[in-house]
Short mmCIF file of C-alpha atoms in Angstrom, two decimals:
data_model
loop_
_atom_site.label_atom_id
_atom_site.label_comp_id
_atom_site.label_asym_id
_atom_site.label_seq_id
_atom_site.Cartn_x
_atom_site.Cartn_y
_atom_site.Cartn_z
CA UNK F 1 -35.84 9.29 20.47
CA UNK F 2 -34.84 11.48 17.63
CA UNK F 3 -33.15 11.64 14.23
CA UNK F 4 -30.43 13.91 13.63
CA UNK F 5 -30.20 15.15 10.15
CA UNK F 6 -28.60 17.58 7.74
CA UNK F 7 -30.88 20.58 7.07
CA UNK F 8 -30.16 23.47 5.21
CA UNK F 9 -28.85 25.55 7.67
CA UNK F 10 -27.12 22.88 9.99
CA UNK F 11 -29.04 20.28 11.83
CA UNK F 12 -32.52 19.40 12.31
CA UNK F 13 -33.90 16.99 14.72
CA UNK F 14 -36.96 14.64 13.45
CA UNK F 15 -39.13 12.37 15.59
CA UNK F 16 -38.23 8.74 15.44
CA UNK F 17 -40.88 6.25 13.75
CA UNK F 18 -41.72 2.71 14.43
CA UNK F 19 -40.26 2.26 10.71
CA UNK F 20 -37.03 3.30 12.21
CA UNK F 21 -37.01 1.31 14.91
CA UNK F 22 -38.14 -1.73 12.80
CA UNK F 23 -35.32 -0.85 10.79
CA UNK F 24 -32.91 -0.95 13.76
CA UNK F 25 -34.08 -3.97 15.17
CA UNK F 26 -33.70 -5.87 11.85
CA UNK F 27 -30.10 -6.15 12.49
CA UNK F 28 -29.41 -9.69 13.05
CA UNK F 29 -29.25 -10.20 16.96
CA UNK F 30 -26.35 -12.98 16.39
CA UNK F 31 -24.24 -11.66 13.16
CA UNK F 32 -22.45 -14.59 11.95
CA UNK F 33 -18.77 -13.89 13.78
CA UNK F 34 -15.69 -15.65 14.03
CA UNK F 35 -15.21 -17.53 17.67
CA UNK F 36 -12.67 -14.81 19.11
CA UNK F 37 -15.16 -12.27 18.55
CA UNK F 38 -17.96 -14.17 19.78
CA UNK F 39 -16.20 -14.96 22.63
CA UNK F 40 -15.20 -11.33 23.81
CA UNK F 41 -18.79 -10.15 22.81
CA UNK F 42 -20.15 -12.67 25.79
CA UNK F 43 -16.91 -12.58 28.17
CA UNK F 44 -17.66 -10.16 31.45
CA UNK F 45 -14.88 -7.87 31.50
CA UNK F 46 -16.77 -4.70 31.56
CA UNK F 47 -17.88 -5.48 35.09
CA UNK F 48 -14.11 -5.91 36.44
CA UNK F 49 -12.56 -3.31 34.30
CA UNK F 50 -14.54 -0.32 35.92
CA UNK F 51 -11.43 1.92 36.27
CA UNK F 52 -11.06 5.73 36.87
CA UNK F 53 -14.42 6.30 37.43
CA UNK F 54 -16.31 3.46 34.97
CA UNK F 55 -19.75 2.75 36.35
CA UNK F 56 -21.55 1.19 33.50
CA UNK F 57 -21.80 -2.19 34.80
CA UNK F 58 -24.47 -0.71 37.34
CA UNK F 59 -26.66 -0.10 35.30
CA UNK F 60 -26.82 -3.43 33.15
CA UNK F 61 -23.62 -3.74 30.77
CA UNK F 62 -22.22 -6.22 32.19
CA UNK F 63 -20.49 -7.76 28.87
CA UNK F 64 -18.79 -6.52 25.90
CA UNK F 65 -21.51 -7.52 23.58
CA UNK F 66 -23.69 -4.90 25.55
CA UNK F 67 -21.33 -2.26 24.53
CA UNK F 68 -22.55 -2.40 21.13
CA UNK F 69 -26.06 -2.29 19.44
CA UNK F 70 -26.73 -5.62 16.89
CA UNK F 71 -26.59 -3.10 14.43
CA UNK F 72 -22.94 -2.15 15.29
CA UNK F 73 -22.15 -5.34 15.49
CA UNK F 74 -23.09 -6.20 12.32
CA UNK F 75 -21.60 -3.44 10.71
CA UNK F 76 -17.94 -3.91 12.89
CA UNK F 77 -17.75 -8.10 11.82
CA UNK F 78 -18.79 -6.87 8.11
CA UNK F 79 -15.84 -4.21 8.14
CA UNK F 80 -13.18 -5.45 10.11
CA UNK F 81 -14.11 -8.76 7.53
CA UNK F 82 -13.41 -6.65 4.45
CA UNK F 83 -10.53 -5.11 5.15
CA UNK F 84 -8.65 -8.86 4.36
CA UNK F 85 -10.74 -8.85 1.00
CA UNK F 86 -9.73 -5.42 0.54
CA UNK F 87 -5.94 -6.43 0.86
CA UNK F 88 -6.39 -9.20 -1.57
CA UNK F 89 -8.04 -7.10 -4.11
CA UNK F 90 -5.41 -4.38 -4.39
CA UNK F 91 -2.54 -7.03 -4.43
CA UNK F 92 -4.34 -8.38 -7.41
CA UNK F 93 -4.22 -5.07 -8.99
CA UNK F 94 -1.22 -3.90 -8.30
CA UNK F 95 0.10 -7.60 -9.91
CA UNK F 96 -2.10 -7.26 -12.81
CA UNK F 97 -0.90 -3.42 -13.81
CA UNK F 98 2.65 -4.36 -13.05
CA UNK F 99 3.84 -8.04 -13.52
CA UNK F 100 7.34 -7.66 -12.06
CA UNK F 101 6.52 -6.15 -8.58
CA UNK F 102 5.09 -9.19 -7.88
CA UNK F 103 8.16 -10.68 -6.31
CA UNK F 104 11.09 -8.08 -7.11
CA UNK F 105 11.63 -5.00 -8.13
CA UNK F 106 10.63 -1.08 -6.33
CA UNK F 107 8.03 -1.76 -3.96
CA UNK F 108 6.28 -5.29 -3.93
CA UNK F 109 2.21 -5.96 -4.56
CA UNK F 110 2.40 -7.79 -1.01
CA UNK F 111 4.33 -4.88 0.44
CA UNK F 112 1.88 -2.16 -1.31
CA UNK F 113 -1.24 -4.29 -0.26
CA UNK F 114 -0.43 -4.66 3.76
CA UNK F 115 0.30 -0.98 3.72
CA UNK F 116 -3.66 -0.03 2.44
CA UNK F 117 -4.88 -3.13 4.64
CA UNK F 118 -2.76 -1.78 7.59
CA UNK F 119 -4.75 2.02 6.84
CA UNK F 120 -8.42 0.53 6.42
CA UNK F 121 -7.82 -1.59 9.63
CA UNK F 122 -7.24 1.52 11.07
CA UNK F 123 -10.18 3.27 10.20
CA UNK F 124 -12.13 0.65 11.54
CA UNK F 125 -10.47 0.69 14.72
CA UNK F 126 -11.33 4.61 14.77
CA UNK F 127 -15.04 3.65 13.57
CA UNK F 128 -15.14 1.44 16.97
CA UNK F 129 -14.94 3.76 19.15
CA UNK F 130 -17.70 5.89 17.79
CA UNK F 131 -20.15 3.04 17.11
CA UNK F 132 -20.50 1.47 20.79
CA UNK F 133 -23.93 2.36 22.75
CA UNK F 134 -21.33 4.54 25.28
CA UNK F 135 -20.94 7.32 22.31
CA UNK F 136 -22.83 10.01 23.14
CA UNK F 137 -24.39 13.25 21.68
CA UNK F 138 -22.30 16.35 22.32
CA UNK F 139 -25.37 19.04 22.20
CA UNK F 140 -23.10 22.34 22.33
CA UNK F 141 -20.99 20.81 19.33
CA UNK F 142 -24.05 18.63 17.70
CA UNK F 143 -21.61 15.74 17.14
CA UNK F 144 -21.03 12.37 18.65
CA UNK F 145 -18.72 11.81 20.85
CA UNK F 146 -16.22 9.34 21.55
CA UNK F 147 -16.27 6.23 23.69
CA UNK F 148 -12.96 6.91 25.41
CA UNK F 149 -13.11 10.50 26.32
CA UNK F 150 -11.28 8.50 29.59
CA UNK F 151 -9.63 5.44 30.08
CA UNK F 152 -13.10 3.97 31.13
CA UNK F 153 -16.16 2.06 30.09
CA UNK F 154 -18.37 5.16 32.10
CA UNK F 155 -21.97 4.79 31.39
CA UNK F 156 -23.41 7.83 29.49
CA UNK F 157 -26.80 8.78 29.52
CA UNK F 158 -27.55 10.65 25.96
CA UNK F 159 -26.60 7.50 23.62
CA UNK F 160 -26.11 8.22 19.78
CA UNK F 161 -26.08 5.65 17.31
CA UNK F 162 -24.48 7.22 14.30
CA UNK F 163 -25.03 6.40 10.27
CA UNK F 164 -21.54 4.98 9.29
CA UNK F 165 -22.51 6.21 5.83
CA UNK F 166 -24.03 9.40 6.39
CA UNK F 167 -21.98 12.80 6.01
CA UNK F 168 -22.42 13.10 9.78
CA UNK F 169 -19.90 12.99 12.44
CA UNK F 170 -18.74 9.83 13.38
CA UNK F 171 -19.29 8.47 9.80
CA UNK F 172 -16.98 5.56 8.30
CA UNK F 173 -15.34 7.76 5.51
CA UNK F 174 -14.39 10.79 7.74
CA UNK F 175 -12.10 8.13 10.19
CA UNK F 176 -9.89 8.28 7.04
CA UNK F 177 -9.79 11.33 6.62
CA UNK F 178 -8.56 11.95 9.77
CA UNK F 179 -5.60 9.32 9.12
CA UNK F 180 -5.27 11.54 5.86
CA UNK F 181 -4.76 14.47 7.85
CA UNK F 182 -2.18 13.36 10.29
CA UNK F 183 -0.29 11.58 7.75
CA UNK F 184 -0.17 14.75 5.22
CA UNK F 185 -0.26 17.47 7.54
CA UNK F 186 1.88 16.20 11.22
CA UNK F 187 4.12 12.89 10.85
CA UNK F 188 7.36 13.19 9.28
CA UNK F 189 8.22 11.22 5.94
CA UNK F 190 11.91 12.49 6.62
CA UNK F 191 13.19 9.43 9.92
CA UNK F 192 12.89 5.77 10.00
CA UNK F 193 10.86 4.96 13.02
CA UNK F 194 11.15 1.77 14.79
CA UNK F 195 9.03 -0.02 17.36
CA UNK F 196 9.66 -2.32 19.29
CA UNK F 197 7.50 -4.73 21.61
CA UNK F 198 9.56 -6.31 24.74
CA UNK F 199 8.78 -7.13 28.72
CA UNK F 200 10.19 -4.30 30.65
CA UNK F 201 11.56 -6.98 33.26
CA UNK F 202 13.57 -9.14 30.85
CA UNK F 203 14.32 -5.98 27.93
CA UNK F 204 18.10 -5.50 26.28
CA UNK F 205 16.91 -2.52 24.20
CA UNK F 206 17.65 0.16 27.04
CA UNK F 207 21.46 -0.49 27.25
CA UNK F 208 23.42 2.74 27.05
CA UNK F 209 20.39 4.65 25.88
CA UNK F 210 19.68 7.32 27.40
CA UNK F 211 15.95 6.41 29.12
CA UNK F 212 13.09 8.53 29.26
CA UNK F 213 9.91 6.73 30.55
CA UNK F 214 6.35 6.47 31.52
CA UNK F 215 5.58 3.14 33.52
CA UNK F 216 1.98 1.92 34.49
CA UNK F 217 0.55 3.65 37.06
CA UNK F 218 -0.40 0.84 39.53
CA UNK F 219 -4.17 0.19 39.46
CA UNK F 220 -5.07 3.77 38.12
CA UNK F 221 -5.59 2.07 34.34
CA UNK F 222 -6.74 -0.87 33.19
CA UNK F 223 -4.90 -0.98 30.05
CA UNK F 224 -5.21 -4.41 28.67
CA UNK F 225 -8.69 -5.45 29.30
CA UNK F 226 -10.04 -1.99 27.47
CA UNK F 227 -7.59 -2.82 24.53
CA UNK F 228 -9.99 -5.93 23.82
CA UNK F 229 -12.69 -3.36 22.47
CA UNK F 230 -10.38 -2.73 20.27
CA UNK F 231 -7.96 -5.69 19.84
CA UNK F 232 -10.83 -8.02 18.38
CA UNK F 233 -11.32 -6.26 15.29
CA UNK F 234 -8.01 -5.13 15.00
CA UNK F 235 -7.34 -8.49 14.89
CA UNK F 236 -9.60 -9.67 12.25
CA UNK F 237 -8.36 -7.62 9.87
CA UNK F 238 -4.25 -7.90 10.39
CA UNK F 239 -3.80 -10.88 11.94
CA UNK F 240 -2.56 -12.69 8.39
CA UNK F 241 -0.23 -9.42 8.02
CA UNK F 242 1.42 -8.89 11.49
CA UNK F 243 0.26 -12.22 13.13
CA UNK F 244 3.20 -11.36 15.49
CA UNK F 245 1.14 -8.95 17.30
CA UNK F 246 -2.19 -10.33 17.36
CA UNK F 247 -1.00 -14.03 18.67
CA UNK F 248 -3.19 -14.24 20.92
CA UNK F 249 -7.29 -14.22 20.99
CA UNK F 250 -7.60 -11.03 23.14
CA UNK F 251 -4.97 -9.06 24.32
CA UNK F 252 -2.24 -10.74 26.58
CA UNK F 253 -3.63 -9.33 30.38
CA UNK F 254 -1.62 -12.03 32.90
CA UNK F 255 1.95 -10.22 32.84
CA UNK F 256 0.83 -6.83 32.41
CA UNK F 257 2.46 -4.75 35.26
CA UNK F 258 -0.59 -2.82 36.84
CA UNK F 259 -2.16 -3.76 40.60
CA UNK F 260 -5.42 -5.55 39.36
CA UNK F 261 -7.13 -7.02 42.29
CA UNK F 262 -9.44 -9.28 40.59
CA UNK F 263 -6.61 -10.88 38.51
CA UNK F 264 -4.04 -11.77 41.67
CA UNK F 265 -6.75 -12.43 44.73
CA UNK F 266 -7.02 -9.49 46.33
CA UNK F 267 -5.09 -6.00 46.89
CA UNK F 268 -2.29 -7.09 48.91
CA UNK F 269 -1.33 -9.36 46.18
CA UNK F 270 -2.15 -7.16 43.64
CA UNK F 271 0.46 -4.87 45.51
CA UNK F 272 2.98 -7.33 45.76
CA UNK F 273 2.91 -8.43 42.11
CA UNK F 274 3.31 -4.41 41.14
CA UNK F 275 6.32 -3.71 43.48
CA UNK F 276 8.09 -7.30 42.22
CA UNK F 277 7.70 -6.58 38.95
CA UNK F 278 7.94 -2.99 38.82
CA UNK F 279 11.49 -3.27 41.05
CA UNK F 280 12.80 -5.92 38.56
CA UNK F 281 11.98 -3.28 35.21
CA UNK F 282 14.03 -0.93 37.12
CA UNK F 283 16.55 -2.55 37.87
CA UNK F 284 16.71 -3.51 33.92
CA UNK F 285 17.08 0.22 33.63
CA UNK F 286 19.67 1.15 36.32
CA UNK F 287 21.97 -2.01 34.94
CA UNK F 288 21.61 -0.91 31.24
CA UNK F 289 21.03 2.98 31.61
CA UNK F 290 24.04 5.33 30.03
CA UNK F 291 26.06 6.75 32.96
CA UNK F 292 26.86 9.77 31.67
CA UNK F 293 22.91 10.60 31.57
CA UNK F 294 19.73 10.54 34.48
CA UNK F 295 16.96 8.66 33.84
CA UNK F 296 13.76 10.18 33.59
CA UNK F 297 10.59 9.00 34.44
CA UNK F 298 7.03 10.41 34.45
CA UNK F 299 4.55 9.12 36.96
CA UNK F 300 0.62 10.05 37.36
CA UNK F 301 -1.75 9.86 40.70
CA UNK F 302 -4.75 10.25 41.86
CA UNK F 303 -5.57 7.90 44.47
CA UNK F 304 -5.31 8.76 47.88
CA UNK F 305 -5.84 7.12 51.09
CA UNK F 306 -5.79 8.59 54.77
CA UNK F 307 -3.67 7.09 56.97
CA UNK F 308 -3.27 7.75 60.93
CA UNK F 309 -3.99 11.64 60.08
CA UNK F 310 -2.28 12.02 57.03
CA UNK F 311 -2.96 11.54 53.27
CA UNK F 312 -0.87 9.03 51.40
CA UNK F 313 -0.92 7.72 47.60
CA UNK F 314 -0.35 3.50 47.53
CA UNK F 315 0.49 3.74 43.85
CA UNK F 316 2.79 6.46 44.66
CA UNK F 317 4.28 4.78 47.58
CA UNK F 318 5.04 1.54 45.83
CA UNK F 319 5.94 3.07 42.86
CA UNK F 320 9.01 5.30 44.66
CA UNK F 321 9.67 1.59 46.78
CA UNK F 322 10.30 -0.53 43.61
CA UNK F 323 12.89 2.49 42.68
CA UNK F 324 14.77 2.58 45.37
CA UNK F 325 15.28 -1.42 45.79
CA UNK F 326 16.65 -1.76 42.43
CA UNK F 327 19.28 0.48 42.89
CA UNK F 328 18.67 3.82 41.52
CA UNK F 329 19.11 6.51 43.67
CA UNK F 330 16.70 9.56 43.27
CA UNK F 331 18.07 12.95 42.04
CA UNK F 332 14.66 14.71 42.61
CA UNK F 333 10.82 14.84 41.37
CA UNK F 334 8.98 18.10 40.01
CA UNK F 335 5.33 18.04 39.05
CA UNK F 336 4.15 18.51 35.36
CA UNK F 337 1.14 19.15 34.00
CA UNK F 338 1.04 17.11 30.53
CA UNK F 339 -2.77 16.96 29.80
CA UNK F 340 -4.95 18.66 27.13
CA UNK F 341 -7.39 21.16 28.53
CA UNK F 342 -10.12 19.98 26.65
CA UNK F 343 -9.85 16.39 28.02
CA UNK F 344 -12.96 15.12 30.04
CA UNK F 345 -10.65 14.12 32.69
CA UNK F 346 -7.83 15.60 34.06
CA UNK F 347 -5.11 13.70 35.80
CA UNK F 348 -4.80 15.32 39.42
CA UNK F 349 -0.66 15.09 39.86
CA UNK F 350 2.09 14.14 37.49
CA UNK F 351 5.34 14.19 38.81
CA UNK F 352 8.98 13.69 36.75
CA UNK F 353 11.13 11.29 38.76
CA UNK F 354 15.07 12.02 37.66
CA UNK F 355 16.78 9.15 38.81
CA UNK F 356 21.14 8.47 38.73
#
C-alpha cells in the first residue's frame, strides 16, 4: 500500500502506516442511509450484470455495497444528502436578498435553487464514479481512473481510493470544474433544448420527423442495472425537484428492450422478448416516419457465434428481423467507426442501417 502525494516536483509515493489504515477503517461500516440506498448497497446485481467483459463477481464483489469502501460510502450518503440542504439554503438567500422573486418576477428563488441543486447533484454523480474500489491508478498518467472506462463492472487489480478533498485527481471540487468547463467552453446558450422520456413501442414524438437513431444493442449492454450505481444517489439529491424521473427506487429494468437472460428465463426468451419489442418500436417508426426522408439507424456488434461453418451475429440477426417485420424496407447498411481512440474498449463493427 502506498500514499500518493503532492511533492514539489509532481508526485511522491509514501509508505502506508497502521495510522492510515486505522484512519480508513474508522469509517462507519453501516453509515446511517436511507432504505433505497441500503437496499441497492446489499441487492446482487453485480453478479448478473457482468456485461462486455465484467468479471468482478469472480473474485468476491458480488453486491453493490462491495463496489464501494465504508469510507466512500460514507462520504457518497453525506453528499448526495447535502445537496437537498444545499438547495434549501440558496433558495433562502436568494428570498432574503430579493423579496419579490420569491413567487413572481425575472427568475424565481425555487427556479434559481433547483438549477444549483440540479449542478451539485451532478458533481456527485461524477464523484461516484471515481470513488468505487473499481477506480484504479493510471501509472503512465499518475491519476485515477474512472470506474466506467466500459460499460462494465470489470474487476481491476491496482485499486485507488482517492481524497475527495485533496488537490488530486479525482477530488470533489475538480468534478465541477469539469461541469464549468463544458458549460463555458462547449454547450450552446444560443437553442432551447428539449428532452423527452417515452417507450419506443408506444411513442407519438417521431411523427413526421425525420428519425435518426441508435436502438439497444440486444444483450451487448446492460444499461439499466449499471445506471443503479448511479441512479441511487442521483436520486437522493433530485428526487423532491424532478420526482418525475426518479419514481421509482432503482432504475425501471423490466421493459427495458435489451436480451437479458437472467430477467426472461433463459436466452430463447430473452430473444423473443428483443425481436417483439424491438419489431413493435419499428414499426412506431415506419408508421410515423416523414416520407419524404430515410430513416437512419446506427447499430453496434460484437458477438459472434459459429454456425454450421459460418460466423453469424444473434444480435445482428434479430436486430435486421425485427426491421423487416415491421415494414421498413432496407435501402442499405455501411460500417462506421464512431469511437474515441483513447477508449479502453473499442466496439468491433458499427454499421448505419438506412431504412425507406
Amino acid at each position: 500500500m502506498a500514499i500518493v502525494a503532492e511533492g514539489d516536483r509532481g508526485r511522491v509515493y509514501l509508505p502506508g502506516t497502521s495510522i492510515d489504515e486505522d484512519v480508513a477503517r474508522s469509517a462507519a461500516a453501516n453509515p446511517v442511509v436511507d432504505e433505497a440506498r441500503l437496499s441497492f448497497l446489499s441487492n446482487s446485481t453485480p453478479t448478473r450484470a457482468m456485461i462486455t467483459g465484467g468479471v468482478c463477481s469472480a473474485y468476491g464483489l458480488k453486491t453493490h455495497g462491495d463496489l464501494f469502501t465504508s469510507r466512500q460510502i460514507v462520504a457518497l450518503t453525506t453528499l448526495s444528502d447535502l445537496v437537498e440542504l444545499a438547495r434549501e439554503r440558496v433558495m433562502k438567500d436568494a428570498i432574503s436578498s430579493n423579496p419579490s422573486a420569491g413567487d413572481s418576477g425575472g427568475i424565481k428563488s425555487s427556479t434559481y435553487a433547483d438549477s444549483i441543486a440540479v449542478y451539485l447533484a451532478l458533481g456527485v454523480s461524477r464523484q461516484t464514479n471515481r470513488s468505487a474500489t473499481l477506480n484504479f491508478w493510471d501509472s503512465k498518467g499518475e491519476n485515477v481512473q474512472q470506474v466506467f472506462g466500459r460499460q462494465a463492472f470489470a474487476m481491476t487489480w491496482d485499486f485507488v481510493e482517492t481524497n475527495l478533498f485533496s488537490k488530486s485527481t479525482g477530488n470533489f471540487t475538480g468534478q465541477f470544474q469539469y461541469l464549468c468547463r463544458v458549460l463555458t467552453s462547449t454547450i450552446p446558450a444560443r437553442p432551447m433544448g428539449v428532452v423527452q422520456q417515452m417507450d419506443a413501442q408506444n411513442q407519438r414524438m417521431s411523427a413526421d420527423k425525420v428519425i435518426s437513431t441508435d436502438p439497444p444493442y440486444f444483450d451487448n449492454i446492460n444499461y439499466a442495472d449499471l445506471s443503479d450505481f448511479f441512479y441511487v444517489w442521483l436520486r437522493q439529491s433530485l428526487k423532491s425537484q424532478v420526482s418525475d424521473l426518479f419514481a421509482t427506487v432503482v432504475a425501471p429494468k423490466a421493459e427495458e428492450l435489451v436480451a437479458i437472460a437472467y430477467r426472461h428465463g433463459g436466452r430463447a426468451q430473452a430473444e423473443a422478448f428483443f425481436l417483439e419489442g424491438m419489431t413493435r418500436a419499428m414499426r412506431q417508426l415506419a408508421d410515423q416516419a416523414h416520407p419524404a426522408f430515410p430513416v437512419a439507424i446506427y447499430y453496434a456488434f460484437k458477438q459472434a457465434e459459429t454456425k454450421g461453418g459460418g460466423t453469424a451475429s444473434t444480435g445482428w440477426e434479430t436486430f435486421l428481423d425485427a426491421v423487416i417485420q415491421s415494414g421498413f424496407g432496407i435501402s442499405g447498411t455501411w460500417p462506421v467507426r464512431t469511437e474515441y481512440t483513447g477508449n479502453l474498449t473499442r466496439i468491433i463493427h458499427e454499421e448505419v442501417v438506412v431504412l425507406n
